[in-house]
Amino acid sequence: MVHVVNKVIDLPTIVTFATADPNFSILVQALTRENDFTYVNTLSTPNGTSPAPFTVFAPTNDAFVDLLGELQVNGLGDISKATLSSTLNTHVVAGANVLESNLSDNLPVNTLGGQLTVNITSNGATLTDSQNRVSTIIATDVQADNGVIHAINKVVLE
């Protein structure tokens, strides 16, 4: 069956992908929590308009549950606004659409919140933060209209 349309259907934005995937529901809660920085508006910025494109290292729900347990808190509401913003910033690269093919061993990646280091292992690419926390990239190259998403299995910190 073929459906004829009268124009090209654009790719969704990073925000649209995140809100549509139940594996990122806690990330969406974090992004929509009252912050000094409006993540949803910023990550909806059209490609070609600063600060897009973006590369987002998106922690899964399991990654956030592990972090909440590690911090010994009941939910996102128990994390200060400043700490949550700092954490979210560490997962976003502005002005770059970094695909898996662009990743290399010992590659420094400057995020809005600090520097991560990419390493290539036999199990795929990993991210190491300034606290030496290692997160594995478990899904790559989810291409959105205004950037790319890579799913990660651990929340990285500044």
PDB file of C-alpha atoms in Angstrom:
ATOM      1  CA  MET A   1       0.000   0.000   0.000  1.00  0.00           C
ATOM      2  CA  VAL A   2       1.319   3.460  -0.871  1.00  0.00           C
ATOM      3  CA  HIS A   3       0.166   6.713   0.710  1.00  0.00           C
ATOM      4  CA  VAL A   4       0.860   9.817  -1.303  1.00  0.00           C
ATOM      5  CA  VAL A   5       1.722  12.973   0.629  1.00  0.00           C
ATOM      6  CA  ASN A   6       2.193  16.469  -0.710  1.00  0.00           C
ATOM      7  CA  LYS A   7       5.450  17.301   1.085  1.00  0.00           C
ATOM      8  CA  VAL A   8       8.478  15.694   2.712  1.00  0.00           C
ATOM      9  CA  ILE A   9       7.916  14.612   6.293  1.00  0.00           C
ATOM     10  CA  ASP A  10      10.719  15.980   8.456  1.00  0.00           C
ATOM     11  CA  LEU A  11      12.637  13.980  11.017  1.00  0.00           C
ATOM     12  CA  PRO A  12      11.502  14.550  14.600  1.00  0.00           C
ATOM     13  CA  THR A  13      13.597  16.653  16.971  1.00  0.00           C
ATOM     14  CA  ILE A  14      15.696  15.232  19.794  1.00  0.00           C
ATOM     15  CA  VAL A  15      12.911  16.163  22.219  1.00  0.00           C
ATOM     16  CA  THR A  16      10.290  14.363  20.121  1.00  0.00           C
ATOM     17  CA  PHE A  17      12.399  11.189  20.046  1.00  0.00           C
ATOM     18  CA  ALA A  18      13.005  11.314  23.815  1.00  0.00           C
ATOM     19  CA  THR A  19       9.354  11.909  24.709  1.00  0.00           C
ATOM     20  CA  ALA A  20       8.186   9.129  22.373  1.00  0.00           C
ATOM     21  CA  ASP A  21      10.497   6.475  23.846  1.00  0.00           C
ATOM     22  CA  PRO A  22       9.376   5.072  27.226  1.00  0.00           C
ATOM     23  CA  ASN A  23      13.003   4.062  27.953  1.00  0.00           C
ATOM     24  CA  PHE A  24      13.757   7.755  28.501  1.00  0.00           C
ATOM     25  CA  SER A  25      10.776   8.754  30.671  1.00  0.00           C
ATOM     26  CA  ILE A  26      12.955   9.643  33.678  1.00  0.00           C
ATOM     27  CA  LEU A  27      15.259  11.692  31.441  1.00  0.00           C
ATOM     28  CA  VAL A  28      12.204  13.549  30.142  1.00  0.00           C
ATOM     29  CA  GLN A  29      11.107  14.198  33.754  1.00  0.00           C
ATOM     30  CA  ALA A  30      14.572  15.621  34.469  1.00  0.00           C
ATOM     31  CA  LEU A  31      14.535  17.777  31.331  1.00  0.00           C
ATOM     32  CA  THR A  32      11.115  19.189  32.127  1.00  0.00           C
ATOM     33  CA  ARG A  33      11.758  19.839  35.804  1.00  0.00           C
ATOM     34  CA  GLU A  34      11.976  23.513  36.690  1.00  0.00           C
ATOM     35  CA  ASN A  35      15.537  24.524  35.811  1.00  0.00           C
ATOM     36  CA  ASP A  36      17.365  27.762  35.125  1.00  0.00           C
ATOM     37  CA  PHE A  37      18.044  26.390  31.642  1.00  0.00           C
ATOM     38  CA  THR A  38      15.065  25.446  29.485  1.00  0.00           C
ATOM     39  CA  TYR A  39      16.167  22.090  28.069  1.00  0.00           C
ATOM     40  CA  VAL A  40      13.038  21.300  26.086  1.00  0.00           C
ATOM     41  CA  ASN A  41      13.097  24.641  24.258  1.00  0.00           C
ATOM     42  CA  THR A  42      16.838  24.507  23.658  1.00  0.00           C
ATOM     43  CA  LEU A  43      16.889  20.876  22.478  1.00  0.00           C
ATOM     44  CA  SER A  44      14.023  21.723  20.110  1.00  0.00           C
ATOM     45  CA  THR A  45      16.124  24.385  18.361  1.00  0.00           C
ATOM     46  CA  PRO A  46      15.958  23.751  14.597  1.00  0.00           C
ATOM     47  CA  ASN A  47      19.079  22.533  12.850  1.00  0.00           C
ATOM     48  CA  GLY A  48      21.075  25.414  11.412  1.00  0.00           C
ATOM     49  CA  THR A  49      20.041  27.681  14.282  1.00  0.00           C
ATOM     50  CA  SER A  50      22.527  28.142  17.128  1.00  0.00           C
ATOM     51  CA  PRO A  51      23.135  26.176  19.346  1.00  0.00           C
ATOM     52  CA  ALA A  52      21.921  23.228  17.188  1.00  0.00           C
ATOM     53  CA  PRO A  53      22.885  20.637  16.156  1.00  0.00           C
ATOM     54  CA  PHE A  54      23.260  18.629  19.344  1.00  0.00           C
ATOM     55  CA  THR A  55      24.765  15.345  20.388  1.00  0.00           C
ATOM     56  CA  VAL A  56      22.903  13.930  23.370  1.00  0.00           C
ATOM     57  CA  PHE A  57      24.198  11.051  25.460  1.00  0.00           C
ATOM     58  CA  ALA A  58      20.813   9.966  26.834  1.00  0.00           C
ATOM     59  CA  PRO A  59      20.765   7.882  30.029  1.00  0.00           C
ATOM     60  CA  THR A  60      18.095   5.192  30.068  1.00  0.00           C
ATOM     61  CA  ASN A  61      15.592   4.823  32.894  1.00  0.00           C
ATOM     62  CA  ASP A  62      17.740   2.041  34.375  1.00  0.00           C
ATOM     63  CA  ALA A  63      20.720   4.432  34.430  1.00  0.00           C
ATOM     64  CA  PHE A  64      18.699   6.993  36.385  1.00  0.00           C
ATOM     65  CA  VAL A  65      17.341   4.360  38.788  1.00  0.00           C
ATOM     66  CA  ASP A  66      20.928   3.265  39.483  1.00  0.00           C
ATOM     67  CA  LEU A  67      21.962   6.891  40.090  1.00  0.00           C
ATOM     68  CA  LEU A  68      19.061   7.489  42.494  1.00  0.00           C
ATOM     69  CA  GLY A  69      20.102   4.373  44.428  1.00  0.00           C
ATOM     70  CA  GLU A  70      23.728   5.458  44.432  1.00  0.00           C
ATOM     71  CA  LEU A  71      22.753   8.887  45.779  1.00  0.00           C
ATOM     72  CA  GLN A  72      20.337   7.259  48.243  1.00  0.00           C
ATOM     73  CA  VAL A  73      17.420   9.457  47.187  1.00  0.00           C
ATOM     74  CA  ASN A  74      13.831   8.538  46.365  1.00  0.00           C
ATOM     75  CA  GLY A  75      13.425  10.526  43.165  1.00  0.00           C
ATOM     76  CA  LEU A  76      14.542  13.442  41.016  1.00  0.00           C
ATOM     77  CA  GLY A  77      12.796  15.847  43.382  1.00  0.00           C
ATOM     78  CA  ASP A  78      15.362  14.958  46.042  1.00  0.00           C
ATOM     79  CA  ILE A  79      18.217  16.178  43.824  1.00  0.00           C
ATOM     80  CA  SER A  80      18.952  19.902  43.982  1.00  0.00           C
ATOM     81  CA  LYS A  81      18.170  21.970  40.909  1.00  0.00           C
ATOM     82  CA  ALA A  82      21.847  22.969  40.544  1.00  0.00           C
ATOM     83  CA  THR A  83      23.065  19.370  40.732  1.00  0.00           C
ATOM     84  CA  LEU A  84      20.449  18.137  38.268  1.00  0.00           C
ATOM     85  CA  SER A  85      21.240  20.947  35.795  1.00  0.00           C
ATOM     86  CA  SER A  86      24.960  20.228  36.065  1.00  0.00           C
ATOM     87  CA  THR A  87      24.316  16.542  35.456  1.00  0.00           C
ATOM     88  CA  LEU A  88      22.063  17.151  32.450  1.00  0.00           C
ATOM     89  CA  ASN A  89      24.596  19.579  30.960  1.00  0.00           C
ATOM     90  CA  THR A  90      27.220  16.823  31.039  1.00  0.00           C
ATOM     91  CA  HIS A  91      25.090  14.805  28.604  1.00  0.00           C
ATOM     92  CA  VAL A  92      24.774  17.454  25.864  1.00  0.00           C
ATOM     93  CA  VAL A  93      27.204  18.641  23.198  1.00  0.00           C
ATOM     94  CA  ALA A  94      26.062  21.803  21.409  1.00  0.00           C
ATOM     95  CA  GLY A  95      27.053  22.694  17.865  1.00  0.00           C
ATOM     96  CA  ALA A  96      27.985  19.168  16.779  1.00  0.00           C
ATOM     97  CA  ASN A  97      26.246  16.121  15.338  1.00  0.00           C
ATOM     98  CA  VAL A  98      28.758  13.483  16.492  1.00  0.00           C
ATOM     99  CA  LEU A  99      28.029  10.088  14.967  1.00  0.00           C
ATOM    100  CA  GLU A 100      29.440   6.754  16.122  1.00  0.00           C
ATOM    101  CA  SER A 101      31.823   6.774  13.146  1.00  0.00           C
ATOM    102  CA  ASN A 102      33.354  10.021  14.520  1.00  0.00           C
ATOM    103  CA  LEU A 103      34.215   8.434  17.867  1.00  0.00           C
ATOM    104  CA  SER A 104      37.760   7.262  18.536  1.00  0.00           C
ATOM    105  CA  ASP A 105      39.845   6.019  21.437  1.00  0.00           C
ATOM    106  CA  ASN A 106      40.839   8.703  23.983  1.00  0.00           C
ATOM    107  CA  LEU A 107      38.657  11.280  22.210  1.00  0.00           C
ATOM    108  CA  PRO A 108      37.900  14.296  24.440  1.00  0.00           C
ATOM    109  CA  VAL A 109      34.277  15.460  24.150  1.00  0.00           C
ATOM    110  CA  ASN A 110      33.369  18.894  25.485  1.00  0.00           C
ATOM    111  CA  THR A 111      29.818  18.936  26.796  1.00  0.00           C
ATOM    112  CA  LEU A 112      27.871  21.864  28.218  1.00  0.00           C
ATOM    113  CA  GLY A 113      28.840  20.597  31.678  1.00  0.00           C
ATOM    114  CA  GLY A 114      32.417  19.446  31.289  1.00  0.00           C
ATOM    115  CA  GLN A 115      34.644  17.077  29.431  1.00  0.00           C
ATOM    116  CA  LEU A 116      34.048  13.386  28.795  1.00  0.00           C
ATOM    117  CA  THR A 117      36.513  10.968  27.250  1.00  0.00           C
ATOM    118  CA  VAL A 118      35.414   8.430  24.671  1.00  0.00           C
ATOM    119  CA  ASN A 119      37.148   5.075  24.592  1.00  0.00           C
ATOM    120  CA  ILE A 120      36.620   2.238  22.167  1.00  0.00           C
ATOM    121  CA  THR A 121      36.431  -1.249  23.670  1.00  0.00           C
ATOM    122  CA  SER A 122      35.584  -4.675  22.325  1.00  0.00           C
ATOM    123  CA  ASN A 123      32.030  -4.049  23.632  1.00  0.00           C
ATOM    124  CA  GLY A 124      31.701  -0.695  21.868  1.00  0.00           C
ATOM    125  CA  ALA A 125      32.263   2.912  22.856  1.00  0.00           C
ATOM    126  CA  THR A 126      32.347   4.137  26.447  1.00  0.00           C
ATOM    127  CA  LEU A 127      32.276   7.563  28.085  1.00  0.00           C
ATOM    128  CA  THR A 128      34.409   8.400  31.112  1.00  0.00           C
ATOM    129  CA  ASP A 129      33.627  11.478  33.185  1.00  0.00           C
ATOM    130  CA  SER A 130      35.852  13.520  35.514  1.00  0.00           C
ATOM    131  CA  GLN A 131      34.869  11.187  38.401  1.00  0.00           C
ATOM    132  CA  ASN A 132      36.138   8.166  36.394  1.00  0.00           C
ATOM    133  CA  ARG A 133      32.571   6.878  36.038  1.00  0.00           C
ATOM    134  CA  VAL A 134      32.319   4.773  32.881  1.00  0.00           C
ATOM    135  CA  SER A 135      29.136   4.561  30.845  1.00  0.00           C
ATOM    136  CA  THR A 136      28.697   2.307  27.836  1.00  0.00           C
ATOM    137  CA  ILE A 137      26.971   3.624  24.742  1.00  0.00           C
ATOM    138  CA  ILE A 138      24.286   0.989  24.177  1.00  0.00           C
ATOM    139  CA  ALA A 139      22.502   2.474  21.142  1.00  0.00           C
ATOM    140  CA  THR A 140      24.033   4.835  18.627  1.00  0.00           C
ATOM    141  CA  ASP A 141      23.142   7.251  15.873  1.00  0.00           C
ATOM    142  CA  VAL A 142      19.460   7.913  16.497  1.00  0.00           C
ATOM    143  CA  GLN A 143      19.416  10.759  14.004  1.00  0.00           C
ATOM    144  CA  ALA A 144      16.994  13.572  14.703  1.00  0.00           C
ATOM    145  CA  ASP A 145      16.359  16.707  12.675  1.00  0.00           C
ATOM    146  CA  ASN A 146      18.510  18.798  15.011  1.00  0.00           C
ATOM    147  CA  GLY A 147      21.139  16.333  16.161  1.00  0.00           C
ATOM    148  CA  VAL A 148      21.856  12.797  17.219  1.00  0.00           C
ATOM    149  CA  ILE A 149      21.091  10.701  20.296  1.00  0.00           C
ATOM    150  CA  HIS A 150      23.253   7.946  21.767  1.00  0.00           C
ATOM    151  CA  ALA A 151      21.672   5.936  24.601  1.00  0.00           C
ATOM    152  CA  ILE A 152      23.950   5.236  27.576  1.00  0.00           C
ATOM    153  CA  ASN A 153      23.665   2.815  30.477  1.00  0.00           C
ATOM    154  CA  LYS A 154      25.010   5.039  33.262  1.00  0.00           C
ATOM    155  CA  VAL A 155      24.502   8.686  34.180  1.00  0.00           C
ATOM    156  CA  VAL A 156      27.779  10.593  33.827  1.00  0.00           C
ATOM    157  CA  LEU A 157      28.648  13.422  36.199  1.00  0.00           C
ATOM    158  CA  GLU A 158      30.674  16.597  36.012  1.00  0.00           C
TER     159      GLU A 158
END
